[in-house]
Structure formats: structure tokens, C-alpha cells
């Protein structure tokens, strides 16, 4: 069953979407309620799984490129396996099942066109086992949303998908920067 948002909850969410750092006190003044009341509403939204407080990053400010990858798998088992393998990929900002001919959509970010070419042609999603066909659409500039859930990897070891970036010729020849989760990553993410 879908949860209905109260008028106060919608107003709080709107304020936070405009300024994620708005204080409880400031929101309370705007909504003519106490900061304690605002806090209770926010905690309720978080506890119900409706919202989460996180840092969104601007692909425009970081000069990142993006691509949409549409995938048709040979069967549902392959789709599930691909989703499980790539769900923690630091380059993915969106991953979803689709209804229709294509059954997976992924939106990925990269530091430059060479890296984007690497991740859309030689590694990750398009080369995974179980893919019948795929299509890549390279974006020019993101208009909305301005901030995306781009994952930052604090401690680098190995890519969650299992690819070995360190032995890749594109990385060795400085064409690709590697995966941000890899110990041999050469980029700024």
C-alpha cells in the first residue's frame, strides 16, 4: 500500500529539496511549528523509508560525462544476475528493470569520453554474460536533476563487479582511468 504524505511532510520535503541543510529551527519558523515537531516529522519520513539524507554531487561542476545503457537480456535469470553484479558499481547513478523489449536501464557517469567509451564498450554492463543486445545513448549535458547520487569510494581495493582494472590495456595505456573502487584507479572520484 502506498503511504500518503501529510501536507506538513510535503512542505518539509520541498524545503529540504531546495536546501538540504535547512535547520529544524528555520523550517519550524517557515511552517509555524516547533523545531521539535519538524524533527519528529523528518525522523518519521526516514524511519518509514520515504526519505534519506545524503550528499548529491553535481556532474556539471565535476565535468562528468554520462550515458544511458539499455539492455535486453536472454532471460529473467540473466537480468537478475546482471543487476546483482552491478548494483554497487560506483559509476552507476541509476539502475532499474524495464517492462518491454529492453529489461534493464542503467545511467552511468565517467570523467571523460575515453572513460565513457571504456565503460560502454569494453567493460562493465554491455559485456556481461546473458545480454542479447544493448544500446548506448551518450548524453550531452544533464539538465535535471542538478545533483546525482554519485558514489564516492573512500577505500579502494577492487571493483564490486569483479573486473580486473589493473591488468586492462586501456588503463595501462592511459586511455581509461579505471574503476573508482580499484586500487589502481587514476581519476578524481
PDB file of C-alpha atoms in Angstrom:
ATOM      1  CA  UNK A   1       0.000   0.000   0.000  1.00  0.00           C
ATOM      2  CA  UNK A   2       1.271   3.468  -0.840  1.00  0.00           C
ATOM      3  CA  UNK A   3       1.892   5.815   2.037  1.00  0.00           C
ATOM      4  CA  UNK A   4       0.213   9.183   1.832  1.00  0.00           C
ATOM      5  CA  UNK A   5       2.266  12.234   2.720  1.00  0.00           C
ATOM      6  CA  UNK A   6       0.706  14.824   5.001  1.00  0.00           C
ATOM      7  CA  UNK A   7       0.672  18.494   3.985  1.00  0.00           C
ATOM      8  CA  UNK A   8       3.379  19.217   6.568  1.00  0.00           C
ATOM      9  CA  UNK A   9       5.549  16.358   5.284  1.00  0.00           C
ATOM     10  CA  UNK A  10       5.232  17.611   1.692  1.00  0.00           C
ATOM     11  CA  UNK A  11       6.233  21.123   2.799  1.00  0.00           C
ATOM     12  CA  UNK A  12       9.216  19.784   4.760  1.00  0.00           C
ATOM     13  CA  UNK A  13      10.349  17.708   1.764  1.00  0.00           C
ATOM     14  CA  UNK A  14      10.014  20.725  -0.542  1.00  0.00           C
ATOM     15  CA  UNK A  15      12.163  22.838   1.788  1.00  0.00           C
ATOM     16  CA  UNK A  16      14.805  20.104   2.027  1.00  0.00           C
ATOM     17  CA  UNK A  17      14.832  19.624  -1.756  1.00  0.00           C
ATOM     18  CA  UNK A  18      15.619  23.323  -2.146  1.00  0.00           C
ATOM     19  CA  UNK A  19      18.115  23.411   0.735  1.00  0.00           C
ATOM     20  CA  UNK A  20      19.186  20.089   2.204  1.00  0.00           C
ATOM     21  CA  UNK A  21      20.966  21.930   5.014  1.00  0.00           C
ATOM     22  CA  UNK A  22      17.914  23.831   6.265  1.00  0.00           C
ATOM     23  CA  UNK A  23      17.844  23.689  10.056  1.00  0.00           C
ATOM     24  CA  UNK A  24      14.925  22.371  12.068  1.00  0.00           C
ATOM     25  CA  UNK A  25      14.524  25.855  13.581  1.00  0.00           C
ATOM     26  CA  UNK A  26      14.383  27.577  10.191  1.00  0.00           C
ATOM     27  CA  UNK A  27      11.898  25.034   8.857  1.00  0.00           C
ATOM     28  CA  UNK A  28       9.838  25.394  12.036  1.00  0.00           C
ATOM     29  CA  UNK A  29       9.584  29.158  11.528  1.00  0.00           C
ATOM     30  CA  UNK A  30       8.613  28.693   7.882  1.00  0.00           C
ATOM     31  CA  UNK A  31       5.948  26.134   8.813  1.00  0.00           C
ATOM     32  CA  UNK A  32       4.825  27.875  12.024  1.00  0.00           C
ATOM     33  CA  UNK A  33       5.686  24.903  14.201  1.00  0.00           C
ATOM     34  CA  UNK A  34       8.406  23.987  16.697  1.00  0.00           C
ATOM     35  CA  UNK A  35      11.776  22.609  15.674  1.00  0.00           C
ATOM     36  CA  UNK A  36      10.932  19.509  17.731  1.00  0.00           C
ATOM     37  CA  UNK A  37       7.819  18.946  15.598  1.00  0.00           C
ATOM     38  CA  UNK A  38       9.851  19.326  12.402  1.00  0.00           C
ATOM     39  CA  UNK A  39      12.423  16.851  13.713  1.00  0.00           C
ATOM     40  CA  UNK A  40       9.705  14.303  14.531  1.00  0.00           C
ATOM     41  CA  UNK A  41       8.276  14.580  11.014  1.00  0.00           C
ATOM     42  CA  UNK A  42      11.718  14.160   9.439  1.00  0.00           C
ATOM     43  CA  UNK A  43      12.557  11.157  11.617  1.00  0.00           C
ATOM     44  CA  UNK A  44       9.198   9.622  10.692  1.00  0.00           C
ATOM     45  CA  UNK A  45       9.934  10.109   6.972  1.00  0.00           C
ATOM     46  CA  UNK A  46      13.344   8.491   7.426  1.00  0.00           C
ATOM     47  CA  UNK A  47      12.048   5.609   9.557  1.00  0.00           C
ATOM     48  CA  UNK A  48       9.276   4.890   7.038  1.00  0.00           C
ATOM     49  CA  UNK A  49      11.894   4.689   4.277  1.00  0.00           C
ATOM     50  CA  UNK A  50      10.410   7.635   2.379  1.00  0.00           C
ATOM     51  CA  UNK A  51      13.458   9.875   2.522  1.00  0.00           C
ATOM     52  CA  UNK A  52      17.149   9.711   3.181  1.00  0.00           C
ATOM     53  CA  UNK A  53      19.629  12.481   3.828  1.00  0.00           C
ATOM     54  CA  UNK A  54      22.643  12.166   1.533  1.00  0.00           C
ATOM     55  CA  UNK A  55      25.150  14.205  -0.448  1.00  0.00           C
ATOM     56  CA  UNK A  56      24.296  14.627  -4.123  1.00  0.00           C
ATOM     57  CA  UNK A  57      27.139  15.631  -6.440  1.00  0.00           C
ATOM     58  CA  UNK A  58      26.951  17.919  -9.463  1.00  0.00           C
ATOM     59  CA  UNK A  59      28.120  16.197 -12.672  1.00  0.00           C
ATOM     60  CA  UNK A  60      28.277  19.635 -14.304  1.00  0.00           C
ATOM     61  CA  UNK A  61      30.603  21.091 -11.653  1.00  0.00           C
ATOM     62  CA  UNK A  62      32.776  17.955 -11.835  1.00  0.00           C
ATOM     63  CA  UNK A  63      32.735  17.997 -15.653  1.00  0.00           C
ATOM     64  CA  UNK A  64      31.469  14.408 -15.818  1.00  0.00           C
ATOM     65  CA  UNK A  65      30.002  12.717 -18.898  1.00  0.00           C
ATOM     66  CA  UNK A  66      27.038  10.370 -18.772  1.00  0.00           C
ATOM     67  CA  UNK A  67      25.459   7.624 -20.808  1.00  0.00           C
ATOM     68  CA  UNK A  68      22.264   5.631 -20.748  1.00  0.00           C
ATOM     69  CA  UNK A  69      22.641   1.911 -21.369  1.00  0.00           C
ATOM     70  CA  UNK A  70      19.580  -0.075 -22.442  1.00  0.00           C
ATOM     71  CA  UNK A  71      19.946  -3.830 -22.115  1.00  0.00           C
ATOM     72  CA  UNK A  72      17.908  -6.772 -23.316  1.00  0.00           C
ATOM     73  CA  UNK A  73      18.891  -9.998 -21.594  1.00  0.00           C
ATOM     74  CA  UNK A  74      18.304 -13.534 -22.817  1.00  0.00           C
ATOM     75  CA  UNK A  75      16.107 -14.344 -19.819  1.00  0.00           C
ATOM     76  CA  UNK A  76      14.982 -13.093 -16.417  1.00  0.00           C
ATOM     77  CA  UNK A  77      17.680 -15.085 -14.608  1.00  0.00           C
ATOM     78  CA  UNK A  78      20.363 -13.249 -16.618  1.00  0.00           C
ATOM     79  CA  UNK A  79      18.736  -9.893 -15.807  1.00  0.00           C
ATOM     80  CA  UNK A  80      18.758 -10.718 -12.085  1.00  0.00           C
ATOM     81  CA  UNK A  81      22.397 -11.850 -12.245  1.00  0.00           C
ATOM     82  CA  UNK A  82      23.468  -8.649 -14.078  1.00  0.00           C
ATOM     83  CA  UNK A  83      21.594  -6.414 -11.638  1.00  0.00           C
ATOM     84  CA  UNK A  84      23.156  -8.192  -8.654  1.00  0.00           C
ATOM     85  CA  UNK A  85      26.645  -7.945 -10.166  1.00  0.00           C
ATOM     86  CA  UNK A  86      26.456  -4.218 -10.929  1.00  0.00           C
ATOM     87  CA  UNK A  87      24.164  -2.847  -8.216  1.00  0.00           C
ATOM     88  CA  UNK A  88      27.146  -1.496  -6.206  1.00  0.00           C
ATOM     89  CA  UNK A  89      29.062  -0.075  -9.197  1.00  0.00           C
ATOM     90  CA  UNK A  90      30.423   3.374  -8.275  1.00  0.00           C
ATOM     91  CA  UNK A  91      29.869   4.571 -11.851  1.00  0.00           C
ATOM     92  CA  UNK A  92      26.125   3.854 -11.838  1.00  0.00           C
ATOM     93  CA  UNK A  93      23.746   6.583 -10.714  1.00  0.00           C
ATOM     94  CA  UNK A  94      20.610   4.712 -11.804  1.00  0.00           C
ATOM     95  CA  UNK A  95      19.797   1.043 -12.349  1.00  0.00           C
ATOM     96  CA  UNK A  96      16.300  -0.282 -12.967  1.00  0.00           C
ATOM     97  CA  UNK A  97      14.343  -3.118 -14.512  1.00  0.00           C
ATOM     98  CA  UNK A  98      12.177  -2.214 -17.501  1.00  0.00           C
ATOM     99  CA  UNK A  99       8.996  -3.656 -18.950  1.00  0.00           C
ATOM    100  CA  UNK A 100       9.153  -4.397 -22.653  1.00  0.00           C
ATOM    101  CA  UNK A 101      11.903  -5.326 -25.121  1.00  0.00           C
ATOM    102  CA  UNK A 102      14.749  -3.919 -23.049  1.00  0.00           C
ATOM    103  CA  UNK A 103      14.614  -5.153 -19.488  1.00  0.00           C
ATOM    104  CA  UNK A 104      17.397  -3.139 -17.793  1.00  0.00           C
ATOM    105  CA  UNK A 105      18.292   0.544 -17.919  1.00  0.00           C
ATOM    106  CA  UNK A 106      21.459   1.950 -16.382  1.00  0.00           C
ATOM    107  CA  UNK A 107      22.741   5.503 -16.237  1.00  0.00           C
ATOM    108  CA  UNK A 108      26.471   5.782 -15.739  1.00  0.00           C
ATOM    109  CA  UNK A 109      28.953   8.637 -15.272  1.00  0.00           C
ATOM    110  CA  UNK A 110      32.568   8.984 -16.362  1.00  0.00           C
ATOM    111  CA  UNK A 111      35.352  11.540 -16.055  1.00  0.00           C
ATOM    112  CA  UNK A 112      35.820  11.961 -19.819  1.00  0.00           C
ATOM    113  CA  UNK A 113      34.861  10.495 -23.199  1.00  0.00           C
ATOM    114  CA  UNK A 114      37.698   7.931 -23.150  1.00  0.00           C
ATOM    115  CA  UNK A 115      36.474   6.513 -19.852  1.00  0.00           C
ATOM    116  CA  UNK A 116      32.883   6.631 -21.079  1.00  0.00           C
ATOM    117  CA  UNK A 117      33.931   4.692 -24.168  1.00  0.00           C
ATOM    118  CA  UNK A 118      35.712   2.120 -21.998  1.00  0.00           C
ATOM    119  CA  UNK A 119      32.768   1.519 -19.704  1.00  0.00           C
ATOM    120  CA  UNK A 120      30.238   1.372 -22.545  1.00  0.00           C
ATOM    121  CA  UNK A 121      32.223  -0.791 -24.950  1.00  0.00           C
ATOM    122  CA  UNK A 122      34.928  -2.929 -23.346  1.00  0.00           C
ATOM    123  CA  UNK A 123      33.921  -3.479 -19.746  1.00  0.00           C
ATOM    124  CA  UNK A 124      31.044  -3.492 -17.316  1.00  0.00           C
ATOM    125  CA  UNK A 125      27.423  -3.717 -18.352  1.00  0.00           C
ATOM    126  CA  UNK A 126      27.489  -4.226 -22.120  1.00  0.00           C
ATOM    127  CA  UNK A 127      29.884  -7.172 -21.995  1.00  0.00           C
ATOM    128  CA  UNK A 128      28.186  -9.114 -19.197  1.00  0.00           C
ATOM    129  CA  UNK A 129      27.124 -12.696 -19.849  1.00  0.00           C
ATOM    130  CA  UNK A 130      23.438 -13.100 -20.646  1.00  0.00           C
ATOM    131  CA  UNK A 131      22.983  -9.940 -22.714  1.00  0.00           C
ATOM    132  CA  UNK A 132      21.146 -10.420 -26.001  1.00  0.00           C
ATOM    133  CA  UNK A 133      21.640  -6.834 -27.160  1.00  0.00           C
ATOM    134  CA  UNK A 134      22.340  -3.398 -25.749  1.00  0.00           C
ATOM    135  CA  UNK A 135      22.195   0.203 -26.819  1.00  0.00           C
ATOM    136  CA  UNK A 136      24.227   3.138 -25.535  1.00  0.00           C
ATOM    137  CA  UNK A 137      22.958   6.696 -25.625  1.00  0.00           C
ATOM    138  CA  UNK A 138      25.596   9.302 -24.737  1.00  0.00           C
ATOM    139  CA  UNK A 139      24.212  12.413 -23.076  1.00  0.00           C
ATOM    140  CA  UNK A 140      25.489  15.912 -23.723  1.00  0.00           C
ATOM    141  CA  UNK A 141      24.506  17.719 -20.511  1.00  0.00           C
ATOM    142  CA  UNK A 142      22.245  16.872 -17.601  1.00  0.00           C
ATOM    143  CA  UNK A 143      19.539  19.471 -17.139  1.00  0.00           C
ATOM    144  CA  UNK A 144      17.678  17.972 -14.201  1.00  0.00           C
ATOM    145  CA  UNK A 145      18.389  16.921 -11.537  1.00  0.00           C
ATOM    146  CA  UNK A 146      21.373  19.148 -10.878  1.00  0.00           C
ATOM    147  CA  UNK A 147      22.769  16.754  -8.266  1.00  0.00           C
ATOM    148  CA  UNK A 148      23.091  12.980  -8.584  1.00  0.00           C
ATOM    149  CA  UNK A 149      23.852  10.121  -6.168  1.00  0.00           C
ATOM    150  CA  UNK A 150      27.399   9.647  -7.468  1.00  0.00           C
ATOM    151  CA  UNK A 151      29.145   7.187  -5.165  1.00  0.00           C
ATOM    152  CA  UNK A 152      32.485   8.134  -3.691  1.00  0.00           C
ATOM    153  CA  UNK A 153      34.714   5.213  -2.725  1.00  0.00           C
ATOM    154  CA  UNK A 154      36.711   6.015   0.405  1.00  0.00           C
ATOM    155  CA  UNK A 155      38.906   2.916   0.472  1.00  0.00           C
ATOM    156  CA  UNK A 156      39.990   1.480  -2.849  1.00  0.00           C
ATOM    157  CA  UNK A 157      40.550  -2.246  -3.316  1.00  0.00           C
ATOM    158  CA  UNK A 158      38.731  -3.981  -6.166  1.00  0.00           C
ATOM    159  CA  UNK A 159      35.663  -3.215  -8.293  1.00  0.00           C
ATOM    160  CA  UNK A 160      32.441  -4.703  -6.884  1.00  0.00           C
ATOM    161  CA  UNK A 161      31.640  -6.245 -10.311  1.00  0.00           C
ATOM    162  CA  UNK A 162      34.830  -8.331 -10.256  1.00  0.00           C
ATOM    163  CA  UNK A 163      36.551  -6.723 -13.269  1.00  0.00           C
ATOM    164  CA  UNK A 164      40.363  -6.541 -13.006  1.00  0.00           C
ATOM    165  CA  UNK A 165      41.137  -2.927 -13.965  1.00  0.00           C
ATOM    166  CA  UNK A 166      44.820  -3.202 -13.053  1.00  0.00           C
ATOM    167  CA  UNK A 167      45.533  -5.629 -15.900  1.00  0.00           C
ATOM    168  CA  UNK A 168      43.451  -3.743 -18.505  1.00  0.00           C
ATOM    169  CA  UNK A 169      45.375  -2.404 -21.513  1.00  0.00           C
ATOM    170  CA  UNK A 170      43.187   0.717 -21.679  1.00  0.00           C
ATOM    171  CA  UNK A 171      44.269   1.598 -18.122  1.00  0.00           C
ATOM    172  CA  UNK A 172      47.926   0.739 -18.814  1.00  0.00           C
ATOM    173  CA  UNK A 173      47.869   2.928 -21.938  1.00  0.00           C
ATOM    174  CA  UNK A 174      46.236   5.829 -20.037  1.00  0.00           C
ATOM    175  CA  UNK A 175      43.068   5.669 -22.131  1.00  0.00           C
ATOM    176  CA  UNK A 176      40.874   4.733 -19.174  1.00  0.00           C
ATOM    177  CA  UNK A 177      41.187   5.805 -15.537  1.00  0.00           C
ATOM    178  CA  UNK A 178      39.821   2.520 -14.179  1.00  0.00           C
ATOM    179  CA  UNK A 179      37.071   1.909 -11.672  1.00  0.00           C
ATOM    180  CA  UNK A 180      36.881   4.303  -8.687  1.00  0.00           C
ATOM    181  CA  UNK A 181      36.790   1.214  -6.417  1.00  0.00           C
ATOM    182  CA  UNK A 182      40.008  -0.221  -7.877  1.00  0.00           C
ATOM    183  CA  UNK A 183      43.380   0.169  -6.154  1.00  0.00           C
ATOM    184  CA  UNK A 184      44.873   1.247  -9.500  1.00  0.00           C
ATOM    185  CA  UNK A 185      42.266   3.971 -10.181  1.00  0.00           C
ATOM    186  CA  UNK A 186      43.844   7.129 -11.667  1.00  0.00           C
ATOM    187  CA  UNK A 187      40.881   9.519 -11.539  1.00  0.00           C
ATOM    188  CA  UNK A 188      39.492  12.114  -9.139  1.00  0.00           C
ATOM    189  CA  UNK A 189      36.252  10.486  -7.953  1.00  0.00           C
TER     190      UNK A 189
END
